[in-house]
Coordinates of C-alpha atoms and ligand atoms in Angstrom, one line a residue:
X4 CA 106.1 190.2 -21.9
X5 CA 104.3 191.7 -25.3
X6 CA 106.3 189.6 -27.2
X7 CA 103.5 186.2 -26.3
X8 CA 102.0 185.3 -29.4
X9 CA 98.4 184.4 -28.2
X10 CA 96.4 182.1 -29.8
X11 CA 93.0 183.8 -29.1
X12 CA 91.8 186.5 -31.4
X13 CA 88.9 188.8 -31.8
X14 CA 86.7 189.4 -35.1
X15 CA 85.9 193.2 -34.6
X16 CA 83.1 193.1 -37.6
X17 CA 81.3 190.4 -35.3
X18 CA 81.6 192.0 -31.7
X19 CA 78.8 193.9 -30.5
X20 CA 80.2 195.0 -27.3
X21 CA 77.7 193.0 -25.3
X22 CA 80.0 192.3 -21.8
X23 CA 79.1 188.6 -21.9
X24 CA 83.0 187.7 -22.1
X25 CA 84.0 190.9 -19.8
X26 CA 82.0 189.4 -16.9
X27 CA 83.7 185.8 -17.6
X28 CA 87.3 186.3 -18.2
X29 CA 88.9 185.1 -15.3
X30 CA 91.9 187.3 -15.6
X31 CA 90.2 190.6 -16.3
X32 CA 92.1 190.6 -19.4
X33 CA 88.8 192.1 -21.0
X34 CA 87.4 195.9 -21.6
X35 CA 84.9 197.1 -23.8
X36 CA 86.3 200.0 -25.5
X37 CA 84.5 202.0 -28.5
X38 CA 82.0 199.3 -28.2
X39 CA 84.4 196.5 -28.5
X40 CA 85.7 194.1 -26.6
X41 CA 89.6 194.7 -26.1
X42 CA 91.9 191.8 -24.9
X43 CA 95.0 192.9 -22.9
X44 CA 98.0 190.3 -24.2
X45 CA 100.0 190.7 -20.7
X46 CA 96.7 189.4 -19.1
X47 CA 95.4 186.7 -21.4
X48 CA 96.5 183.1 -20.7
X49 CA 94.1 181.6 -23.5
X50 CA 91.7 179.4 -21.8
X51 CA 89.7 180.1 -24.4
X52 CA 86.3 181.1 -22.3
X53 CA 85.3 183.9 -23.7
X54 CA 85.3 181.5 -27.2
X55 CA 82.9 179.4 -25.7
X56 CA 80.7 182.0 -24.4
X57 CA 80.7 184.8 -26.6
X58 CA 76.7 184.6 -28.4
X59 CA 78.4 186.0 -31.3
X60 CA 80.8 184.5 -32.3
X61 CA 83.6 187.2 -32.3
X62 CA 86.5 185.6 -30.2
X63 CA 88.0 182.8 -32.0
X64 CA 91.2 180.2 -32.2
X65 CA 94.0 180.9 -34.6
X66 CA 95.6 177.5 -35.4
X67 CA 97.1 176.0 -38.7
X68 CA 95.2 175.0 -41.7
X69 CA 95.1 171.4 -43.2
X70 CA 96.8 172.3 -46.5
X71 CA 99.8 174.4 -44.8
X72 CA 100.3 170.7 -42.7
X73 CA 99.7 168.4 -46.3
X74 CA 102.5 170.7 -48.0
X75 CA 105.1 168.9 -46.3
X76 CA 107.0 165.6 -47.5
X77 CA 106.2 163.7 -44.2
X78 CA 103.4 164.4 -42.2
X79 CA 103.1 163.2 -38.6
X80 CA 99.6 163.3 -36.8
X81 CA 99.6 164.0 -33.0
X82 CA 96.0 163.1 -31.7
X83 CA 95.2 164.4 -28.1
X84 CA 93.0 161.3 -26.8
X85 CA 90.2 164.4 -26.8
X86 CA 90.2 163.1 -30.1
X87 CA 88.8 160.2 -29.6
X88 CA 85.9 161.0 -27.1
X89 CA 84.1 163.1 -30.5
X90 CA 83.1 160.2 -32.6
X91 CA 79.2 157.7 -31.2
X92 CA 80.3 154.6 -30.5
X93 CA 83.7 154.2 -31.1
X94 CA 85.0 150.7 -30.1
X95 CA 88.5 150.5 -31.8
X96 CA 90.5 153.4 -31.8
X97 CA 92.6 152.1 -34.6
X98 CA 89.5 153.9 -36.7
X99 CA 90.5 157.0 -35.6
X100 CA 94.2 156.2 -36.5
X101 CA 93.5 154.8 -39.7
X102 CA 91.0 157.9 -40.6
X103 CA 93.9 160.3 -40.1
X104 CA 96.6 158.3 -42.6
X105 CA 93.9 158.3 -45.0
X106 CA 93.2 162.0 -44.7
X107 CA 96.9 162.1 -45.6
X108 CA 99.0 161.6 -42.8
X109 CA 102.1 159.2 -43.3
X110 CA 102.4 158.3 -39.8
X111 CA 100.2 158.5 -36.7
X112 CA 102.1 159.0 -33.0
X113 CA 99.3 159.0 -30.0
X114 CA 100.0 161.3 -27.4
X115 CA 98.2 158.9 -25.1
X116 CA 101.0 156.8 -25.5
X117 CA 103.3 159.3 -24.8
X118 CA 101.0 160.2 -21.9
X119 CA 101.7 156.9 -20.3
X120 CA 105.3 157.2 -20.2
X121 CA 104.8 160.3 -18.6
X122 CA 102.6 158.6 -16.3
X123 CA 106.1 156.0 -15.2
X124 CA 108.3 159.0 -15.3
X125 CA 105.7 160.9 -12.9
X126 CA 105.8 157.9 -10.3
X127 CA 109.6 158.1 -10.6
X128 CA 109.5 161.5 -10.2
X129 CA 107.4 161.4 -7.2
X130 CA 110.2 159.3 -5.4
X131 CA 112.5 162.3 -5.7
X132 CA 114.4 163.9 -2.8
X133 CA 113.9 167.2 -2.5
X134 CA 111.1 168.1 -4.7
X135 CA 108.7 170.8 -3.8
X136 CA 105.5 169.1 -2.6
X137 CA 102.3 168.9 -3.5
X138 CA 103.8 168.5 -7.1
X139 CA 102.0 170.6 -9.6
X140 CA 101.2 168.3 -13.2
X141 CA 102.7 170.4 -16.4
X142 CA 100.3 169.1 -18.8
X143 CA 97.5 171.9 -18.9
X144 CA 99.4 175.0 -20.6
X145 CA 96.6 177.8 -18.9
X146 CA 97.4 176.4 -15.4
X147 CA 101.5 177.0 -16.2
X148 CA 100.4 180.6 -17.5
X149 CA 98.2 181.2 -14.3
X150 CA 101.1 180.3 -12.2
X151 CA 103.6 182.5 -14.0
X152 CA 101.1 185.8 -13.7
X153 CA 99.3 185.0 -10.2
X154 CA 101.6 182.5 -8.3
X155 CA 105.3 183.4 -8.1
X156 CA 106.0 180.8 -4.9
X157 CA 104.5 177.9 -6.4
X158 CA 106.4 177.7 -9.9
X159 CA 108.6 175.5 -8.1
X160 CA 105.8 173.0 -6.8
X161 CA 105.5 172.7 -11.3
X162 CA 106.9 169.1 -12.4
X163 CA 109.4 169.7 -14.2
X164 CA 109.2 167.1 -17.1
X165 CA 107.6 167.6 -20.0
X166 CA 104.2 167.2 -21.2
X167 CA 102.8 164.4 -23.4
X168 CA 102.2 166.4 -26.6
X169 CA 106.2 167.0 -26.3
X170 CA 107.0 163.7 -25.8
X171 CA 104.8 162.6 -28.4
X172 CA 107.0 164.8 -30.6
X173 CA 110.4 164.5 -30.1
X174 CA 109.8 160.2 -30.2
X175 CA 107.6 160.3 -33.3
X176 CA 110.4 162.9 -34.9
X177 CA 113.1 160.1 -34.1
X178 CA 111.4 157.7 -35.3
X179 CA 111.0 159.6 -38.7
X180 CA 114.3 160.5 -39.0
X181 CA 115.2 156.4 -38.1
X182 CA 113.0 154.9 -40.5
X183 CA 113.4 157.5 -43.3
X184 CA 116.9 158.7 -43.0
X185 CA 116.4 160.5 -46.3
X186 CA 114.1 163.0 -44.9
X187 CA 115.5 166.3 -44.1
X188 CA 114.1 167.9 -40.8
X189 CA 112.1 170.7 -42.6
X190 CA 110.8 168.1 -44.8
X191 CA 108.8 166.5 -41.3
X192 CA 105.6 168.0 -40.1
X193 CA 104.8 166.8 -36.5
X194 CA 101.6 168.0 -36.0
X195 CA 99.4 168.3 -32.9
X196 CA 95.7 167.8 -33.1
X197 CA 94.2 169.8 -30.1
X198 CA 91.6 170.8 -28.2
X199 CA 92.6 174.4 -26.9
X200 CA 93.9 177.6 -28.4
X201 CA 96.5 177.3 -24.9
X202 CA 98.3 174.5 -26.4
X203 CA 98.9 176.3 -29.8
X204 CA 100.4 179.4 -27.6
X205 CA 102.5 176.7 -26.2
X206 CA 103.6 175.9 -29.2
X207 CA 104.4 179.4 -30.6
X208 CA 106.1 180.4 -27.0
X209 CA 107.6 177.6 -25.6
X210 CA 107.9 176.7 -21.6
X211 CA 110.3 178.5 -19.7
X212 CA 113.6 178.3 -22.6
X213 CA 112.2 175.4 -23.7
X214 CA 110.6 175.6 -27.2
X215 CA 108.0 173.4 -28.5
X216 CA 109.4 170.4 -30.4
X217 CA 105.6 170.7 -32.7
X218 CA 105.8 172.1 -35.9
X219 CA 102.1 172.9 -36.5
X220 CA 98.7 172.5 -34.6
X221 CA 95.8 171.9 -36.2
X222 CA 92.3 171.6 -34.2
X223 CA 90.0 169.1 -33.4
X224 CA 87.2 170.4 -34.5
X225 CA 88.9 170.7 -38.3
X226 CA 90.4 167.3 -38.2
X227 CA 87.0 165.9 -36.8
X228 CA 84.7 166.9 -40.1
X229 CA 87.9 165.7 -42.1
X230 CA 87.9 162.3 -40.4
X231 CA 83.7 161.4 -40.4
X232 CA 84.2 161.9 -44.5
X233 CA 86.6 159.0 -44.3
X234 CA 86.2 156.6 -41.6
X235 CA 84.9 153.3 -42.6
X236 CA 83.8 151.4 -39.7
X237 CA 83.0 148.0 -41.9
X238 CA 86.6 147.9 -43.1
X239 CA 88.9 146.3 -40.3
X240 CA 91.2 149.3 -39.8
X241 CA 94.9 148.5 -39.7
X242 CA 96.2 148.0 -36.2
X243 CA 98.0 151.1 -35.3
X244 CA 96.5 152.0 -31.3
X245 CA 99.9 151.7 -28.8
X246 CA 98.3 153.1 -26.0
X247 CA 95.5 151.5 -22.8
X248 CA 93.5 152.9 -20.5
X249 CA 95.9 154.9 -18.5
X250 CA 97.1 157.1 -21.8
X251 CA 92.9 157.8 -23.1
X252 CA 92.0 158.4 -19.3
X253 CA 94.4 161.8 -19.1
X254 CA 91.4 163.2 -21.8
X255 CA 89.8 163.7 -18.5
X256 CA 89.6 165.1 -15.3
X257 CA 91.7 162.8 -12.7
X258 CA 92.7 160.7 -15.3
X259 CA 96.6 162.0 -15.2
X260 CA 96.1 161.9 -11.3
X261 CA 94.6 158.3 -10.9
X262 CA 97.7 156.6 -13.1
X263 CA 100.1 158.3 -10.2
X264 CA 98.8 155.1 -8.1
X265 CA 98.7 156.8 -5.2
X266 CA 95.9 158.6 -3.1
X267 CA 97.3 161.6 -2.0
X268 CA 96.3 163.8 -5.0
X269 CA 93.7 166.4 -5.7
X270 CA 92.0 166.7 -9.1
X271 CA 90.1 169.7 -10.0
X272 CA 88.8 171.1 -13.3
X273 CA 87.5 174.6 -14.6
X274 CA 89.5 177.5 -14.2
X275 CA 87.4 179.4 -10.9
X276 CA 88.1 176.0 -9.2
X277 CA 91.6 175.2 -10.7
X278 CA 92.3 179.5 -9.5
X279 CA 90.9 178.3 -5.9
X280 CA 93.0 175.6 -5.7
X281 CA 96.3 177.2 -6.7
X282 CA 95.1 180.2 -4.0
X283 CA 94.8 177.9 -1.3
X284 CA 97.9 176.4 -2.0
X285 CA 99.3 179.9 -1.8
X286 CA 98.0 180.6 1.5
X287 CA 99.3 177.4 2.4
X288 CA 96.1 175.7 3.5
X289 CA 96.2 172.5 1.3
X290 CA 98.4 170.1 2.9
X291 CA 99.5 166.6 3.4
X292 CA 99.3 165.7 -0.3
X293 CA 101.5 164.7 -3.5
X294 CA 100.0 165.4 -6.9
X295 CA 97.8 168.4 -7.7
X296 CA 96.3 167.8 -11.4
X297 CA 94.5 171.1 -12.9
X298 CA 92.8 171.8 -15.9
X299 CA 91.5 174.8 -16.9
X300 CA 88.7 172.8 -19.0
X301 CA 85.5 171.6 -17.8
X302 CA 85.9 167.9 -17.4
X303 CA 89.5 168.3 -18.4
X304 CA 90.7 168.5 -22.3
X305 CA 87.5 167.4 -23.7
X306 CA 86.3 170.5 -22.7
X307 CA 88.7 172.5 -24.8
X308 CA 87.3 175.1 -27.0
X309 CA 88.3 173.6 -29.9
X310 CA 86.7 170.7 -29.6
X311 CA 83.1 169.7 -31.1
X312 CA 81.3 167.6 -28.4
X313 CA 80.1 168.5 -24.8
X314 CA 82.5 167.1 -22.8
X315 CA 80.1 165.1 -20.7
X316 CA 78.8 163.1 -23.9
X317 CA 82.7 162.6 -24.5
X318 CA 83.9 161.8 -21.3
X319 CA 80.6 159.1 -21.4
X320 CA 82.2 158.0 -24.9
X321 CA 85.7 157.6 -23.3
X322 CA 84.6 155.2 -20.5
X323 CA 82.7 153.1 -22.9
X324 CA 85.9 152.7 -25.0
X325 CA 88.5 152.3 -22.2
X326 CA 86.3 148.7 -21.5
X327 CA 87.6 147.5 -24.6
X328 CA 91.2 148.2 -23.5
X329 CA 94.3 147.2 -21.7
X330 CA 95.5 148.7 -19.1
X331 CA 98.7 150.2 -20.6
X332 CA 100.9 149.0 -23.4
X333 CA 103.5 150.9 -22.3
X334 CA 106.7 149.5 -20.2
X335 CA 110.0 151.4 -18.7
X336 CA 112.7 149.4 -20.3
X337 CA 116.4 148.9 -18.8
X338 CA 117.6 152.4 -16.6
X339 CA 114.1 154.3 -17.3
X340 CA 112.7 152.0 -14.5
X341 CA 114.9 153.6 -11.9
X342 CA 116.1 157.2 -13.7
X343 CA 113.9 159.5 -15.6
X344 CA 116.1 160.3 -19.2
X345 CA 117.4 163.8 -19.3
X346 CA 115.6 164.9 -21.9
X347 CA 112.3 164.5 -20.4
X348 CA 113.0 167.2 -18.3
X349 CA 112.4 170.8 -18.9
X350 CA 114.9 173.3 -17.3
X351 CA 113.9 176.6 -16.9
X352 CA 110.8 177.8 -14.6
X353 CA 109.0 180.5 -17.1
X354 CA 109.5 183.8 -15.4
X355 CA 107.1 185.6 -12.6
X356 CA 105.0 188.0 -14.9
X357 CA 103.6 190.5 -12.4
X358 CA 100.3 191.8 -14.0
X359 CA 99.2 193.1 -10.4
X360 CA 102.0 195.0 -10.0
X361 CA 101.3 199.1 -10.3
X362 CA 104.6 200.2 -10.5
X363 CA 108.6 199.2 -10.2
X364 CA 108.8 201.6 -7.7
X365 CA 107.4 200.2 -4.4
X366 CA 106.2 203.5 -3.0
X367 CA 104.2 204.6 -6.0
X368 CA 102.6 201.2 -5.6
X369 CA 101.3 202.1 -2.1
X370 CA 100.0 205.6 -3.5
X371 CA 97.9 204.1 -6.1
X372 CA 96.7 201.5 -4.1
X373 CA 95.5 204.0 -1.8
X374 CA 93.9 205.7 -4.3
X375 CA 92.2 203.2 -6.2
X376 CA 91.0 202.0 -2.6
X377 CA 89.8 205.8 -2.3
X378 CA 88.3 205.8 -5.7
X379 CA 86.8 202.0 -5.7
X380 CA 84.6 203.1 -2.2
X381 CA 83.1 206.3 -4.1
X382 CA 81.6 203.4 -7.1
X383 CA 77.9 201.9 -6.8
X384 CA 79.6 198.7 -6.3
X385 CA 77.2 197.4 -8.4
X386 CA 79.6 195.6 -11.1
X387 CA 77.1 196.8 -14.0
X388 CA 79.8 196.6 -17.1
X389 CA 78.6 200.1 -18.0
X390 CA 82.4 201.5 -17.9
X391 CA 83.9 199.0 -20.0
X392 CA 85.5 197.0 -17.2
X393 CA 84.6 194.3 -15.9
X394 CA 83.8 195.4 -12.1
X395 CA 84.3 198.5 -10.2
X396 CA 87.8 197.5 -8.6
X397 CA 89.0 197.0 -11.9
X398 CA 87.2 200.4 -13.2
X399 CA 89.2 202.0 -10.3
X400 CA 92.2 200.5 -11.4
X401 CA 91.9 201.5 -14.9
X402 CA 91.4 205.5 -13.6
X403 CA 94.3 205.2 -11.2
X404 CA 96.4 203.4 -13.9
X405 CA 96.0 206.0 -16.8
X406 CA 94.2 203.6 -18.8
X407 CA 90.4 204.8 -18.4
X408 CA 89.2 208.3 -18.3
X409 CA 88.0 209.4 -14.7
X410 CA 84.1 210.0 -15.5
X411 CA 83.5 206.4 -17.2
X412 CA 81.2 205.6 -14.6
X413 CA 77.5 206.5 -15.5
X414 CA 75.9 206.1 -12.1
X415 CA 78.2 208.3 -10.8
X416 CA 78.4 210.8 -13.6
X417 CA 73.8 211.2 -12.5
X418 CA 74.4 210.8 -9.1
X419 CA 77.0 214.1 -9.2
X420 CA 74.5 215.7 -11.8
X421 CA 71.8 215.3 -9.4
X422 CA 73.6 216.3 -6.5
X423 CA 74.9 219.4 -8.0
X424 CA 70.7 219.9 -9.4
X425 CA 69.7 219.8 -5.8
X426 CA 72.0 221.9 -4.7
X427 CA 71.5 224.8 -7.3
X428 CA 67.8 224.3 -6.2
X429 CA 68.9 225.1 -2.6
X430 CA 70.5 228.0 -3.6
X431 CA 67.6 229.2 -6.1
X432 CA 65.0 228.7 -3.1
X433 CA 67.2 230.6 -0.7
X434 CA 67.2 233.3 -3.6
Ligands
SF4_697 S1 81.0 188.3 -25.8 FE1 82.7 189.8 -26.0 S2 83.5 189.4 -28.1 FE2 81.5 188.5 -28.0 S3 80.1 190.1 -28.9 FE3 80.1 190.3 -26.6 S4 81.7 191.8 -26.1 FE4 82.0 191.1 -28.2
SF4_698 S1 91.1 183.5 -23.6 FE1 90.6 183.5 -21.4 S2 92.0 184.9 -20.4 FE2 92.1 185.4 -22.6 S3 90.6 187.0 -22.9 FE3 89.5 185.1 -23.3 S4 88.6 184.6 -21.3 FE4 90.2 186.1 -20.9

């Protein structure tokens, strides 16, 4: 478990140990310790909140750098349609495409393209006998780690195919290797251009035993000022878009959902909603559906926090520029309209990561349940931050789990002082 290479890092010199990202992280994965924020790894799942929020800018992404990506003979772009949803009044896409090869890339492979294929294969998929239902989409990495941590009995409702950005890679690493049959595979960079630090720890850690077929991940936000310096929008760009309104619509909430053509799905977005989904589907009360699409973002991807527009403007920009597009330019040829290819598929389900178990040994559990119980009912139960934790339940835990010392808690600290003042003055008076 402490081998996950996380993607979200924290600049000590910046942090002032203010709570703001203690009282957000939706996994408790926070403490302040030494007047610092602290990130437990077996915790994080790299949504990326606590970069959005933090006033200081002290949590940040770790991705790759432009020049490590232009080293390489043959450099492959992968843009997420985020992309796309950054630039004012964007009517050709083929802009963006064009702005990327002359930044340096030698070729350009739209995930959005790849996104619609997934879209067919999902349909297929759908049709499946004996697949765990509600089916869970694969696409949003935070959700998959969610599950993994929180949700052992619904890993199997994940679909079990592969994500766009991996499709996107393995066809645009093929078609490399078929056009240029001179190139070596080290000397090919397929690089992703994302929104989110979670799809760099993809990358690093892979899915289950599957492992990322992306060689470097660079973010939005870098590629973005790179591309405004070149793109040209009097010069007719070269026509390189393969890709229609179903591929750019999975930038956003529902998009991924809607292309299922069917009604039975559920679409939600932001991670407290996207956790009270998956906990209702838990405790079994969400029923009678097919497809469950989840995205930690707000609005979906273009809320990423590596992105540079609010993701209303971009979702605004995105409808404006689907108008201008077809609805896909993608077709299932030959045996992919009935079968879904083999390698499409991922698999291995990522292994259950307990992080609320106390102990292996189930007895020990009970006991330290029952005394963080014991302990949490002596708190204020006023959630102040004070001890470093993020609530008094998780204070509790801390104590009961060795990890914070047993008189963190100010309010209790006076309250004892006081008690134990009072009662030498009862003693004194009596005296
Ligand atoms: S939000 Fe967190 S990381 Fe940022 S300064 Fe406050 S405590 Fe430190
Ligand atoms: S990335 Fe998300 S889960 Fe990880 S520490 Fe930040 S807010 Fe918590």
């Amino acid at each position: 478990m402490n081998s996950y290479e996380h993607s979200v890092s924290l600049d000590l010199s910046r942090c002032t140990g203010c709570t703001t990202c203690l009282k957000h992280c939706p996994t408790e994965a926070i403490r302040i310790q030494d007047g610092h924020a602290k990130i437990n790894p077996n915790r994080c799942i790299d949504c990326g909140i606590c970069i959005r929020i933090c006033p200081n800018k002290a949590k940040k992404a770790t991705y790759s750098r432009m020049d490590k990506v232009m080293k390489y003979k043959w450099k492959i772009a992968l843009p997420a349609p985020a992309l796309y949803g950054q630039f004012e009044d964007l009517e050709n896409v083929d802009y963006v495409l064009q702005g990327l090869k002359d930044i340096g890339f030698d070729d350009v492979f739209e995930v959005s393209k790849a996104a619609e294929l997934v879209s067919a294969y999902t349909r297929l998929y759908l049709k499946t006998n004996g697949i765990a239902k509600p089916v869970i989409s694969s696409a949003c990495p935070v959700v998959l780690r969610l599950i993994s941590l929180r949700y052992p009995t619904l890993r199997e409702h994940i679909m079990q195919l592969l994500p766009p950005m991996e499709v996107a890679a393995r066809l645009a690493r093929q078609r490399a290797m078929e056009e240029h049959p001179e190139l070596a595979r080290e000397d090919i960079c397929v690089c992703f251009i994302s929104p989110c630090p979670a799809k760099v720890s993809y990358v690093r850690n892979g899915f289950g035993d599957y492992q990322s077929e992306v060689d470097e991940v660079l973010s939005i936000s870098d590629v973005y000022f790179n591309l405004i310096n070149v793109m040209r929008r009097e010069q007719e760009p070269q026509q390189l878009s393969e890709s229609g309104k179903i591929g750019i619509s999975w930038a956003t909430t529902g998009g991924e959902a809607s292309a299922i053509f069917n009604d039975k799905y559920l679409a939600a977005d932001g991670i407290e909603n996207v956790n009270h989904v998956l906990e209702q589907l838990d405790n079994g009360n969400i029923s009678n559906l097919e497809f469950i699409e989840l995205n930690a973002c707000p609005g979906g991807c273009v809320g990423g926090a590596m992105t540079v527009e609010n993701p209303f403007v971009a979702k605004a920009r995105l409808q404006t520029l689907r108008r201008y597009l077809p609805v896909s330019q993608t077709q299932l040829q030959g045996e992919e309209k009935e079968f879904i290819p083999q390698n499409i598929f991922f698999d291995k389900l990522p292994t259950y990561l307990p992080i609320q178990r106390l102990s292996e040994n189930f007895g020990e559990s009970l006991r330290m349940m029952a005394a963080i119980q014991k302990l949490h009912e002596e708190l204020p139960g006023i959630d102040c931050g004070a001890c470093g934790a993020p609530n008094c339940r998780a204070y509790a835990e801390d104590v009961i789990c060795g990890r914070a010392e047993a008189d963190g808690c100010t309010i209790l600290r006076s309250k004892k002082l006081e008690a134990l003042l009072l009662q030498k003055e009862g003693t004194d008076d009596s005296q």
